[in-house]
Short mmCIF file of N, CA and C in Angstrom, two decimals:
data_model
loop_
_atom_site.label_atom_id
_atom_site.label_comp_id
_atom_site.label_asym_id
_atom_site.label_seq_id
_atom_site.Cartn_x
_atom_site.Cartn_y
_atom_site.Cartn_z
N MET C 280 -13.81 14.05 -13.41
CA MET C 280 -12.70 13.14 -13.35
C MET C 280 -11.84 13.34 -14.60
N GLU C 281 -10.53 13.39 -14.40
CA GLU C 281 -9.61 13.58 -15.52
C GLU C 281 -9.60 12.37 -16.43
N ARG C 282 -9.68 12.59 -17.72
CA ARG C 282 -9.63 11.50 -18.70
C ARG C 282 -8.19 11.06 -18.85
N GLU C 283 -7.99 9.77 -18.94
CA GLU C 283 -6.65 9.21 -19.13
C GLU C 283 -6.17 9.51 -20.53
N LYS C 284 -4.96 10.04 -20.64
CA LYS C 284 -4.37 10.34 -21.94
C LYS C 284 -3.57 9.13 -22.41
N PRO C 285 -3.57 8.86 -23.71
CA PRO C 285 -2.78 7.73 -24.19
C PRO C 285 -1.29 8.01 -23.97
N VAL C 286 -0.56 6.95 -23.73
CA VAL C 286 0.88 7.08 -23.57
C VAL C 286 1.47 7.42 -24.92
N THR C 287 2.27 8.48 -24.96
CA THR C 287 2.95 8.83 -26.19
C THR C 287 4.41 8.45 -26.04
N GLU C 288 5.05 8.26 -27.15
CA GLU C 288 6.44 7.80 -27.11
C GLU C 288 7.32 8.82 -26.40
N VAL C 289 8.07 8.36 -25.43
CA VAL C 289 9.08 9.15 -24.74
C VAL C 289 10.35 8.33 -24.73
N SER C 290 11.46 8.95 -25.00
CA SER C 290 12.70 8.20 -25.03
C SER C 290 13.26 8.11 -23.62
N VAL C 291 13.43 6.90 -23.15
CA VAL C 291 13.97 6.67 -21.81
C VAL C 291 15.35 6.04 -21.87
N GLY C 292 15.92 5.97 -23.06
CA GLY C 292 17.23 5.34 -23.19
C GLY C 292 17.10 3.83 -23.18
N ARG C 293 18.05 3.19 -22.56
CA ARG C 293 18.13 1.72 -22.51
C ARG C 293 17.03 1.14 -21.61
N VAL C 294 16.33 0.13 -22.12
CA VAL C 294 15.32 -0.60 -21.35
C VAL C 294 15.81 -2.04 -21.22
N GLU C 295 16.13 -2.45 -20.01
CA GLU C 295 16.58 -3.83 -19.79
C GLU C 295 15.36 -4.70 -19.50
N TRP C 296 15.35 -5.90 -20.05
CA TRP C 296 14.23 -6.80 -19.84
C TRP C 296 14.73 -8.22 -19.66
N ALA C 297 13.90 -9.03 -19.01
CA ALA C 297 14.19 -10.45 -18.83
C ALA C 297 12.89 -11.17 -18.54
N VAL C 298 12.84 -12.44 -18.92
CA VAL C 298 11.72 -13.31 -18.54
C VAL C 298 12.23 -14.21 -17.44
N VAL C 299 11.50 -14.20 -16.31
CA VAL C 299 11.92 -15.00 -15.16
C VAL C 299 10.80 -15.95 -14.75
N PRO C 300 11.16 -17.14 -14.27
CA PRO C 300 10.13 -18.07 -13.80
C PRO C 300 9.55 -17.58 -12.47
N SER C 301 8.31 -17.96 -12.21
CA SER C 301 7.69 -17.64 -10.93
C SER C 301 6.65 -18.71 -10.61
N ALA C 302 6.10 -18.65 -9.42
CA ALA C 302 5.06 -19.59 -9.00
C ALA C 302 3.77 -19.44 -9.81
N ILE C 303 3.64 -18.35 -10.55
CA ILE C 303 2.43 -18.13 -11.35
C ILE C 303 2.76 -18.12 -12.84
N GLY C 304 3.91 -18.65 -13.20
CA GLY C 304 4.31 -18.71 -14.60
C GLY C 304 5.36 -17.67 -14.93
N PRO C 305 5.84 -17.68 -16.19
CA PRO C 305 6.89 -16.74 -16.57
C PRO C 305 6.43 -15.30 -16.53
N LEU C 306 7.28 -14.44 -15.96
CA LEU C 306 7.01 -13.01 -15.89
C LEU C 306 8.06 -12.27 -16.71
N LEU C 307 7.63 -11.34 -17.53
CA LEU C 307 8.56 -10.46 -18.22
C LEU C 307 8.69 -9.21 -17.37
N LEU C 308 9.93 -8.89 -17.01
CA LEU C 308 10.21 -7.68 -16.25
C LEU C 308 11.00 -6.74 -17.15
N ALA C 309 10.74 -5.44 -17.02
CA ALA C 309 11.51 -4.44 -17.76
C ALA C 309 11.79 -3.27 -16.84
N ALA C 310 12.99 -2.68 -17.01
CA ALA C 310 13.39 -1.55 -16.17
C ALA C 310 14.12 -0.51 -17.01
N THR C 311 13.88 0.74 -16.65
CA THR C 311 14.61 1.87 -17.23
C THR C 311 15.59 2.36 -16.16
N ASP C 312 16.29 3.44 -16.45
CA ASP C 312 17.18 3.99 -15.43
C ASP C 312 16.40 4.58 -14.26
N ARG C 313 15.08 4.78 -14.42
CA ARG C 313 14.24 5.30 -13.34
C ARG C 313 13.73 4.21 -12.41
N GLY C 314 13.71 2.95 -12.89
CA GLY C 314 13.23 1.85 -12.07
C GLY C 314 12.45 0.83 -12.87
N LEU C 315 11.85 -0.12 -12.16
CA LEU C 315 11.02 -1.15 -12.78
C LEU C 315 9.83 -0.48 -13.47
N VAL C 316 9.63 -0.77 -14.75
CA VAL C 316 8.60 -0.09 -15.52
C VAL C 316 7.48 -1.03 -15.96
N SER C 317 7.75 -2.35 -15.98
CA SER C 317 6.73 -3.27 -16.49
C SER C 317 6.93 -4.67 -15.93
N VAL C 318 5.80 -5.30 -15.62
CA VAL C 318 5.74 -6.72 -15.27
C VAL C 318 4.60 -7.29 -16.12
N VAL C 319 4.89 -8.36 -16.84
CA VAL C 319 3.89 -8.95 -17.74
C VAL C 319 3.72 -10.42 -17.38
N PHE C 320 2.46 -10.84 -17.16
CA PHE C 320 2.14 -12.24 -16.85
C PHE C 320 2.25 -13.13 -18.08
N HIS C 321 2.43 -14.42 -17.83
CA HIS C 321 2.35 -15.46 -18.87
C HIS C 321 3.22 -15.11 -20.08
N ALA C 322 4.47 -14.73 -19.81
CA ALA C 322 5.34 -14.08 -20.79
C ALA C 322 6.13 -15.05 -21.67
N GLY C 323 5.48 -16.07 -22.14
CA GLY C 323 6.12 -16.96 -23.09
C GLY C 323 5.74 -16.57 -24.50
N GLY C 324 6.55 -16.94 -25.47
CA GLY C 324 6.25 -16.82 -26.89
C GLY C 324 5.67 -15.51 -27.33
N ARG C 325 4.47 -15.58 -27.91
CA ARG C 325 3.84 -14.41 -28.51
C ARG C 325 3.53 -13.32 -27.48
N VAL C 326 3.17 -13.68 -26.26
CA VAL C 326 2.90 -12.67 -25.22
C VAL C 326 4.16 -11.84 -24.99
N ARG C 327 5.30 -12.51 -24.90
CA ARG C 327 6.58 -11.81 -24.70
C ARG C 327 6.84 -10.87 -25.87
N GLU C 328 6.67 -11.36 -27.09
CA GLU C 328 6.95 -10.53 -28.27
C GLU C 328 6.05 -9.30 -28.33
N ARG C 329 4.75 -9.48 -28.06
CA ARG C 329 3.83 -8.34 -28.07
C ARG C 329 4.19 -7.34 -26.97
N ALA C 330 4.55 -7.85 -25.80
CA ALA C 330 4.93 -6.96 -24.69
C ALA C 330 6.17 -6.14 -25.05
N LEU C 331 7.14 -6.76 -25.67
CA LEU C 331 8.35 -6.05 -26.07
C LEU C 331 8.05 -5.01 -27.15
N GLU C 332 7.16 -5.34 -28.08
CA GLU C 332 6.76 -4.37 -29.10
C GLU C 332 6.09 -3.16 -28.46
N ARG C 333 5.18 -3.41 -27.50
CA ARG C 333 4.50 -2.30 -26.81
C ARG C 333 5.50 -1.44 -26.04
N LEU C 334 6.44 -2.09 -25.34
CA LEU C 334 7.44 -1.33 -24.59
C LEU C 334 8.28 -0.47 -25.52
N ALA C 335 8.72 -1.03 -26.62
CA ALA C 335 9.53 -0.27 -27.58
C ALA C 335 8.76 0.94 -28.10
N GLY C 336 7.48 0.73 -28.42
CA GLY C 336 6.66 1.83 -28.92
C GLY C 336 6.38 2.89 -27.87
N ALA C 337 6.12 2.48 -26.65
CA ALA C 337 5.77 3.43 -25.60
C ALA C 337 6.98 4.14 -25.01
N LEU C 338 8.11 3.45 -24.92
CA LEU C 338 9.27 4.01 -24.24
C LEU C 338 10.32 4.56 -25.19
N GLY C 339 10.34 4.06 -26.41
CA GLY C 339 11.27 4.58 -27.39
C GLY C 339 12.73 4.28 -27.13
N GLY C 340 13.02 3.42 -26.20
CA GLY C 340 14.42 3.13 -25.87
C GLY C 340 14.91 1.85 -26.51
N GLU C 341 16.19 1.63 -26.40
CA GLU C 341 16.81 0.39 -26.88
C GLU C 341 16.47 -0.72 -25.90
N LEU C 342 15.88 -1.82 -26.39
CA LEU C 342 15.54 -2.96 -25.55
C LEU C 342 16.72 -3.91 -25.50
N VAL C 343 17.17 -4.23 -24.28
CA VAL C 343 18.33 -5.10 -24.09
C VAL C 343 17.96 -6.19 -23.11
N GLU C 344 18.09 -7.44 -23.53
CA GLU C 344 17.80 -8.55 -22.63
C GLU C 344 18.93 -8.68 -21.62
N SER C 345 18.58 -8.57 -20.33
CA SER C 345 19.58 -8.65 -19.26
C SER C 345 18.89 -8.86 -17.92
N ALA C 346 19.25 -9.92 -17.23
CA ALA C 346 18.71 -10.16 -15.89
C ALA C 346 19.63 -9.57 -14.82
N GLU C 347 20.65 -8.92 -15.24
CA GLU C 347 21.61 -8.28 -14.33
C GLU C 347 21.29 -6.78 -14.25
N GLY C 348 22.13 -6.05 -13.63
CA GLY C 348 21.97 -4.59 -13.59
C GLY C 348 20.67 -4.17 -12.98
N ARG C 349 19.88 -3.45 -13.73
CA ARG C 349 18.64 -2.85 -13.23
C ARG C 349 17.62 -3.87 -12.73
N LEU C 350 17.64 -5.06 -13.28
CA LEU C 350 16.63 -6.06 -12.91
C LEU C 350 17.06 -7.00 -11.80
N ALA C 351 18.32 -6.96 -11.41
CA ALA C 351 18.81 -7.91 -10.39
C ALA C 351 18.01 -7.82 -9.10
N GLU C 352 17.78 -6.62 -8.60
CA GLU C 352 17.05 -6.47 -7.33
C GLU C 352 15.57 -6.80 -7.47
N PRO C 353 14.87 -6.31 -8.51
CA PRO C 353 13.47 -6.74 -8.66
C PRO C 353 13.34 -8.25 -8.78
N ILE C 354 14.24 -8.91 -9.50
CA ILE C 354 14.18 -10.37 -9.63
C ILE C 354 14.40 -11.03 -8.27
N ARG C 355 15.37 -10.54 -7.51
CA ARG C 355 15.63 -11.09 -6.17
C ARG C 355 14.40 -10.93 -5.28
N GLN C 356 13.80 -9.73 -5.30
CA GLN C 356 12.64 -9.49 -4.43
C GLN C 356 11.42 -10.30 -4.86
N LEU C 357 11.19 -10.44 -6.14
CA LEU C 357 10.07 -11.27 -6.60
C LEU C 357 10.27 -12.73 -6.18
N GLY C 358 11.49 -13.23 -6.29
CA GLY C 358 11.78 -14.59 -5.82
C GLY C 358 11.48 -14.75 -4.34
N ALA C 359 11.89 -13.76 -3.54
CA ALA C 359 11.63 -13.81 -2.10
C ALA C 359 10.13 -13.72 -1.81
N TYR C 360 9.41 -12.91 -2.57
CA TYR C 360 7.96 -12.81 -2.41
C TYR C 360 7.30 -14.16 -2.66
N PHE C 361 7.63 -14.79 -3.79
CA PHE C 361 7.01 -16.07 -4.12
C PHE C 361 7.45 -17.19 -3.19
N ASP C 362 8.59 -17.04 -2.54
CA ASP C 362 9.03 -18.01 -1.53
C ASP C 362 8.42 -17.75 -0.16
N GLY C 363 7.63 -16.67 -0.03
CA GLY C 363 6.99 -16.33 1.24
C GLY C 363 7.91 -15.60 2.20
N ARG C 364 9.04 -15.08 1.73
CA ARG C 364 10.00 -14.39 2.59
C ARG C 364 9.94 -12.88 2.50
N LEU C 365 9.11 -12.33 1.60
CA LEU C 365 9.04 -10.88 1.42
C LEU C 365 7.58 -10.45 1.42
N ARG C 366 7.27 -9.44 2.21
CA ARG C 366 5.90 -8.95 2.30
C ARG C 366 5.72 -7.55 1.72
N SER C 367 6.82 -6.87 1.46
CA SER C 367 6.74 -5.51 0.93
C SER C 367 7.91 -5.27 -0.02
N PHE C 368 7.60 -4.87 -1.23
CA PHE C 368 8.64 -4.60 -2.22
C PHE C 368 9.29 -3.26 -1.95
N ASP C 369 10.59 -3.21 -2.15
CA ASP C 369 11.35 -1.99 -1.98
C ASP C 369 12.25 -1.81 -3.20
N VAL C 370 11.63 -1.55 -4.33
CA VAL C 370 12.36 -1.31 -5.58
C VAL C 370 11.88 0.02 -6.16
N LYS C 371 12.78 0.68 -6.87
CA LYS C 371 12.40 1.90 -7.57
C LYS C 371 11.41 1.55 -8.67
N LEU C 372 10.37 2.37 -8.80
CA LEU C 372 9.37 2.16 -9.84
C LEU C 372 9.39 3.33 -10.82
N ASP C 373 9.28 3.03 -12.09
CA ASP C 373 9.16 4.02 -13.15
C ASP C 373 7.69 4.04 -13.55
N TRP C 374 7.00 5.14 -13.30
CA TRP C 374 5.57 5.28 -13.55
C TRP C 374 5.26 5.82 -14.94
N THR C 375 6.23 5.82 -15.85
CA THR C 375 6.07 6.38 -17.19
C THR C 375 4.86 5.84 -17.94
N LEU C 376 4.52 4.58 -17.77
CA LEU C 376 3.46 3.95 -18.57
C LEU C 376 2.05 4.19 -18.04
N VAL C 377 1.91 4.96 -16.99
CA VAL C 377 0.58 5.23 -16.43
C VAL C 377 0.53 6.68 -15.97
N THR C 378 -0.61 7.33 -16.23
CA THR C 378 -0.73 8.76 -15.93
C THR C 378 -2.05 9.07 -15.23
N GLY C 379 -2.21 10.30 -14.81
CA GLY C 379 -3.47 10.84 -14.32
C GLY C 379 -4.10 10.06 -13.18
N PHE C 380 -5.41 9.87 -13.28
CA PHE C 380 -6.17 9.17 -12.25
C PHE C 380 -5.63 7.76 -12.02
N ASN C 381 -5.29 7.06 -13.09
CA ASN C 381 -4.79 5.69 -12.94
C ASN C 381 -3.52 5.67 -12.11
N ARG C 382 -2.62 6.60 -12.35
CA ARG C 382 -1.38 6.66 -11.57
C ARG C 382 -1.70 6.95 -10.10
N GLN C 383 -2.61 7.87 -9.86
CA GLN C 383 -2.99 8.21 -8.49
C GLN C 383 -3.53 6.97 -7.75
N VAL C 384 -4.41 6.23 -8.41
CA VAL C 384 -4.99 5.03 -7.80
C VAL C 384 -3.92 3.98 -7.55
N LEU C 385 -3.06 3.75 -8.53
CA LEU C 385 -2.03 2.72 -8.38
C LEU C 385 -1.01 3.08 -7.30
N ARG C 386 -0.68 4.34 -7.17
CA ARG C 386 0.23 4.76 -6.10
C ARG C 386 -0.42 4.52 -4.73
N GLU C 387 -1.71 4.85 -4.62
CA GLU C 387 -2.41 4.60 -3.35
C GLU C 387 -2.44 3.11 -3.04
N LEU C 388 -2.68 2.31 -4.05
CA LEU C 388 -2.68 0.86 -3.87
C LEU C 388 -1.32 0.38 -3.40
N ALA C 389 -0.26 0.83 -4.05
CA ALA C 389 1.10 0.41 -3.70
C ALA C 389 1.46 0.80 -2.27
N ASP C 390 1.06 2.00 -1.86
CA ASP C 390 1.44 2.51 -0.54
C ASP C 390 0.47 2.13 0.57
N GLY C 391 -0.81 1.89 0.22
CA GLY C 391 -1.82 1.80 1.26
C GLY C 391 -2.52 0.48 1.45
N VAL C 392 -2.16 -0.55 0.69
CA VAL C 392 -2.83 -1.85 0.83
C VAL C 392 -1.74 -2.91 1.05
N PRO C 393 -1.43 -3.20 2.30
CA PRO C 393 -0.31 -4.10 2.59
C PRO C 393 -0.59 -5.57 2.31
N TYR C 394 0.46 -6.31 2.28
CA TYR C 394 0.46 -7.77 2.11
C TYR C 394 -0.60 -8.40 3.01
N GLY C 395 -1.35 -9.34 2.47
CA GLY C 395 -2.31 -10.08 3.27
C GLY C 395 -3.62 -9.36 3.52
N THR C 396 -3.83 -8.22 2.87
CA THR C 396 -5.09 -7.49 3.02
C THR C 396 -5.69 -7.27 1.64
N VAL C 397 -6.97 -6.92 1.63
CA VAL C 397 -7.65 -6.57 0.39
C VAL C 397 -8.40 -5.26 0.59
N VAL C 398 -8.78 -4.66 -0.52
CA VAL C 398 -9.55 -3.42 -0.52
C VAL C 398 -10.58 -3.52 -1.63
N GLY C 399 -11.74 -2.93 -1.42
CA GLY C 399 -12.76 -2.90 -2.46
C GLY C 399 -12.50 -1.80 -3.47
N TYR C 400 -13.04 -1.96 -4.67
CA TYR C 400 -12.89 -0.93 -5.70
C TYR C 400 -13.41 0.41 -5.20
N GLY C 401 -14.60 0.41 -4.58
CA GLY C 401 -15.19 1.65 -4.06
C GLY C 401 -14.37 2.25 -2.93
N ASP C 402 -13.83 1.41 -2.06
CA ASP C 402 -12.99 1.91 -0.97
C ASP C 402 -11.75 2.59 -1.52
N LEU C 403 -11.16 2.01 -2.54
CA LEU C 403 -9.97 2.61 -3.15
C LEU C 403 -10.33 3.93 -3.83
N ALA C 404 -11.50 3.98 -4.45
CA ALA C 404 -11.96 5.24 -5.06
C ALA C 404 -12.10 6.33 -4.00
N ARG C 405 -12.67 5.98 -2.84
CA ARG C 405 -12.81 6.95 -1.75
C ARG C 405 -11.44 7.41 -1.26
N ARG C 406 -10.50 6.52 -1.18
CA ARG C 406 -9.15 6.87 -0.70
C ARG C 406 -8.47 7.92 -1.57
N VAL C 407 -8.81 7.94 -2.85
CA VAL C 407 -8.20 8.93 -3.74
C VAL C 407 -9.12 10.12 -3.98
N GLY C 408 -10.17 10.23 -3.17
CA GLY C 408 -11.05 11.40 -3.23
C GLY C 408 -12.07 11.39 -4.35
N GLN C 409 -12.35 10.21 -4.91
CA GLN C 409 -13.32 10.08 -6.00
C GLN C 409 -14.33 8.97 -5.66
N PRO C 410 -15.18 9.18 -4.65
CA PRO C 410 -16.03 8.09 -4.16
C PRO C 410 -16.95 7.45 -5.19
N ALA C 411 -17.27 8.13 -6.27
CA ALA C 411 -18.17 7.57 -7.29
C ALA C 411 -17.39 6.88 -8.41
N ALA C 412 -16.11 6.70 -8.25
CA ALA C 412 -15.26 6.22 -9.35
C ALA C 412 -14.83 4.76 -9.22
N ALA C 413 -15.67 3.92 -8.63
CA ALA C 413 -15.29 2.51 -8.47
C ALA C 413 -14.99 1.84 -9.81
N GLN C 414 -15.79 2.12 -10.84
CA GLN C 414 -15.53 1.52 -12.15
C GLN C 414 -14.22 2.03 -12.75
N ALA C 415 -13.93 3.30 -12.53
CA ALA C 415 -12.66 3.86 -13.01
C ALA C 415 -11.48 3.23 -12.28
N VAL C 416 -11.68 2.88 -11.01
CA VAL C 416 -10.63 2.16 -10.28
C VAL C 416 -10.40 0.80 -10.94
N GLY C 417 -11.48 0.14 -11.34
CA GLY C 417 -11.34 -1.13 -12.06
C GLY C 417 -10.53 -0.96 -13.33
N ALA C 418 -10.77 0.13 -14.06
CA ALA C 418 -10.00 0.40 -15.28
C ALA C 418 -8.53 0.65 -14.93
N ALA C 419 -8.29 1.34 -13.83
CA ALA C 419 -6.90 1.58 -13.40
C ALA C 419 -6.20 0.27 -13.09
N MET C 420 -6.92 -0.67 -12.48
CA MET C 420 -6.32 -1.97 -12.19
C MET C 420 -5.95 -2.67 -13.50
N GLY C 421 -6.83 -2.56 -14.49
CA GLY C 421 -6.57 -3.16 -15.79
C GLY C 421 -5.41 -2.53 -16.53
N SER C 422 -5.06 -1.29 -16.19
CA SER C 422 -3.95 -0.61 -16.87
C SER C 422 -2.64 -0.73 -16.09
N ASN C 423 -2.66 -1.43 -14.97
CA ASN C 423 -1.48 -1.52 -14.11
C ASN C 423 -0.30 -2.16 -14.86
N PRO C 424 0.76 -1.40 -15.11
CA PRO C 424 1.91 -1.97 -15.80
C PRO C 424 2.84 -2.74 -14.87
N LEU C 425 2.55 -2.73 -13.57
CA LEU C 425 3.45 -3.33 -12.57
C LEU C 425 2.74 -4.30 -11.64
N PRO C 426 1.93 -5.24 -12.18
CA PRO C 426 1.22 -6.15 -11.29
C PRO C 426 2.17 -6.95 -10.41
N VAL C 427 1.67 -7.44 -9.33
CA VAL C 427 2.36 -8.12 -8.24
C VAL C 427 3.09 -7.08 -7.40
N VAL C 428 3.99 -6.31 -7.98
CA VAL C 428 4.73 -5.29 -7.23
C VAL C 428 3.78 -4.17 -6.81
N VAL C 429 2.93 -3.71 -7.70
CA VAL C 429 1.82 -2.83 -7.37
C VAL C 429 0.61 -3.76 -7.38
N PRO C 430 0.16 -4.15 -6.16
CA PRO C 430 -0.67 -5.35 -5.98
C PRO C 430 -2.14 -5.23 -6.36
N CYS C 431 -2.44 -5.13 -7.65
CA CYS C 431 -3.83 -5.03 -8.08
C CYS C 431 -4.62 -6.30 -7.75
N HIS C 432 -3.91 -7.40 -7.46
CA HIS C 432 -4.61 -8.63 -7.06
C HIS C 432 -5.30 -8.46 -5.70
N ARG C 433 -4.95 -7.42 -4.95
CA ARG C 433 -5.54 -7.18 -3.63
C ARG C 433 -6.83 -6.36 -3.70
N VAL C 434 -7.28 -6.02 -4.91
CA VAL C 434 -8.52 -5.24 -5.06
C VAL C 434 -9.63 -6.21 -5.44
N VAL C 435 -10.70 -6.20 -4.62
CA VAL C 435 -11.80 -7.15 -4.78
C VAL C 435 -13.13 -6.42 -4.78
N GLU C 436 -14.19 -7.15 -5.11
CA GLU C 436 -15.53 -6.57 -5.12
C GLU C 436 -16.05 -6.41 -3.70
N SER C 437 -16.87 -5.41 -3.48
CA SER C 437 -17.39 -5.13 -2.14
C SER C 437 -18.33 -6.22 -1.63
N ASP C 438 -18.92 -7.00 -2.55
CA ASP C 438 -19.82 -8.07 -2.12
C ASP C 438 -19.09 -9.37 -1.81
N GLY C 439 -17.77 -9.32 -1.79
CA GLY C 439 -16.99 -10.51 -1.48
C GLY C 439 -16.48 -11.25 -2.70
N GLY C 440 -16.90 -10.83 -3.89
CA GLY C 440 -16.40 -11.47 -5.11
C GLY C 440 -14.94 -11.13 -5.35
N ILE C 441 -14.28 -11.97 -6.08
CA ILE C 441 -12.85 -11.79 -6.31
C ILE C 441 -12.56 -10.66 -7.30
N GLY C 442 -13.51 -10.33 -8.17
CA GLY C 442 -13.29 -9.29 -9.17
C GLY C 442 -12.49 -9.81 -10.35
N GLY C 443 -12.18 -8.95 -11.27
CA GLY C 443 -11.42 -9.34 -12.45
C GLY C 443 -9.93 -9.27 -12.20
N PHE C 444 -9.17 -9.70 -13.23
CA PHE C 444 -7.72 -9.65 -13.11
C PHE C 444 -7.09 -9.89 -14.47
N GLY C 445 -6.20 -9.01 -14.86
CA GLY C 445 -5.54 -9.12 -16.15
C GLY C 445 -4.73 -10.38 -16.34
N GLY C 446 -4.23 -10.93 -15.27
CA GLY C 446 -3.43 -12.16 -15.34
C GLY C 446 -4.28 -13.42 -15.28
N GLY C 447 -5.61 -13.25 -15.20
CA GLY C 447 -6.52 -14.39 -15.09
C GLY C 447 -6.91 -14.62 -13.65
N LEU C 448 -8.12 -15.12 -13.46
CA LEU C 448 -8.63 -15.31 -12.10
C LEU C 448 -7.85 -16.35 -11.31
N GLU C 449 -7.36 -17.40 -11.98
CA GLU C 449 -6.57 -18.40 -11.27
C GLU C 449 -5.28 -17.79 -10.72
N THR C 450 -4.66 -16.92 -11.49
CA THR C 450 -3.45 -16.23 -11.02
C THR C 450 -3.79 -15.35 -9.82
N LYS C 451 -4.91 -14.63 -9.87
CA LYS C 451 -5.32 -13.80 -8.74
C LYS C 451 -5.55 -14.65 -7.51
N ARG C 452 -6.24 -15.77 -7.68
CA ARG C 452 -6.49 -16.68 -6.54
C ARG C 452 -5.17 -17.17 -5.93
N ARG C 453 -4.22 -17.51 -6.79
CA ARG C 453 -2.93 -18.03 -6.29
C ARG C 453 -2.16 -16.95 -5.53
N LEU C 454 -2.20 -15.71 -6.02
CA LEU C 454 -1.52 -14.62 -5.32
C LEU C 454 -2.20 -14.35 -3.97
N LEU C 455 -3.52 -14.33 -3.95
CA LEU C 455 -4.23 -14.11 -2.68
C LEU C 455 -4.02 -15.28 -1.71
N ALA C 456 -3.91 -16.49 -2.22
CA ALA C 456 -3.61 -17.65 -1.35
C ALA C 456 -2.19 -17.54 -0.81
N LEU C 457 -1.25 -17.13 -1.63
CA LEU C 457 0.13 -16.94 -1.17
C LEU C 457 0.19 -15.97 0.00
N GLU C 458 -0.64 -14.93 -0.06
CA GLU C 458 -0.65 -13.92 0.99
C GLU C 458 -1.58 -14.28 2.16
N GLY C 459 -2.22 -15.44 2.10
CA GLY C 459 -3.06 -15.90 3.20
C GLY C 459 -4.46 -15.33 3.21
N VAL C 460 -4.86 -14.65 2.15
CA VAL C 460 -6.20 -14.08 2.08
C VAL C 460 -7.23 -15.15 1.72
N LEU C 461 -6.83 -16.06 0.84
CA LEU C 461 -7.67 -17.19 0.44
C LEU C 461 -6.96 -18.48 0.84
N PRO C 462 -7.72 -19.55 1.03
CA PRO C 462 -7.06 -20.84 1.30
C PRO C 462 -6.33 -21.34 0.05
N GLU C 463 -5.29 -22.12 0.27
CA GLU C 463 -4.57 -22.75 -0.86
C GLU C 463 -5.55 -23.69 -1.58
N PRO C 464 -5.47 -23.73 -2.90
CA PRO C 464 -6.34 -24.66 -3.63
C PRO C 464 -6.04 -26.12 -3.22
N LEU C 465 -7.05 -26.94 -3.22
CA LEU C 465 -6.87 -28.34 -2.84
C LEU C 465 -6.08 -29.11 -3.89
N PHE C 466 -6.24 -28.75 -5.14
CA PHE C 466 -5.47 -29.40 -6.22
C PHE C 466 -5.27 -28.44 -7.36
#
């Protein structure tokens, strides 16, 4: 299995970013001229600042706060998703922040696991031709720079467990409930 290489600084020019409200809390979105490059959960205060520092270091571009231009369509589609009116995202994605096996797994997830369904870590490993790589699939989920749009919340344990989630288990439960996979919480 190919070892994941660390992201090295690449200049992508202008990076537009904005923090937008959502049903699961504030999300920081960032886009380059290639497409949406990052979605960050719980993006208030220090989380936002750390995310912007990481983006600046990894992408090397000028960070510009703007909810218009490149982010207008991703923001519109995320709003429609959280309102229950969108089941499949159709936005350009910039895969710069993920490489190798992780990129392969995340692309399969984005293309092959539709709204309202789930897949096991091992099943996803088999889909990318690495049947013994279930743990590596878990690592790929943890490195996903585009959660919600690339739906890592749809990857669960084969024994029926919900599995881990970078945005927190409550966020994962809420996303799966939104898609009808889990019942809505009682309170």
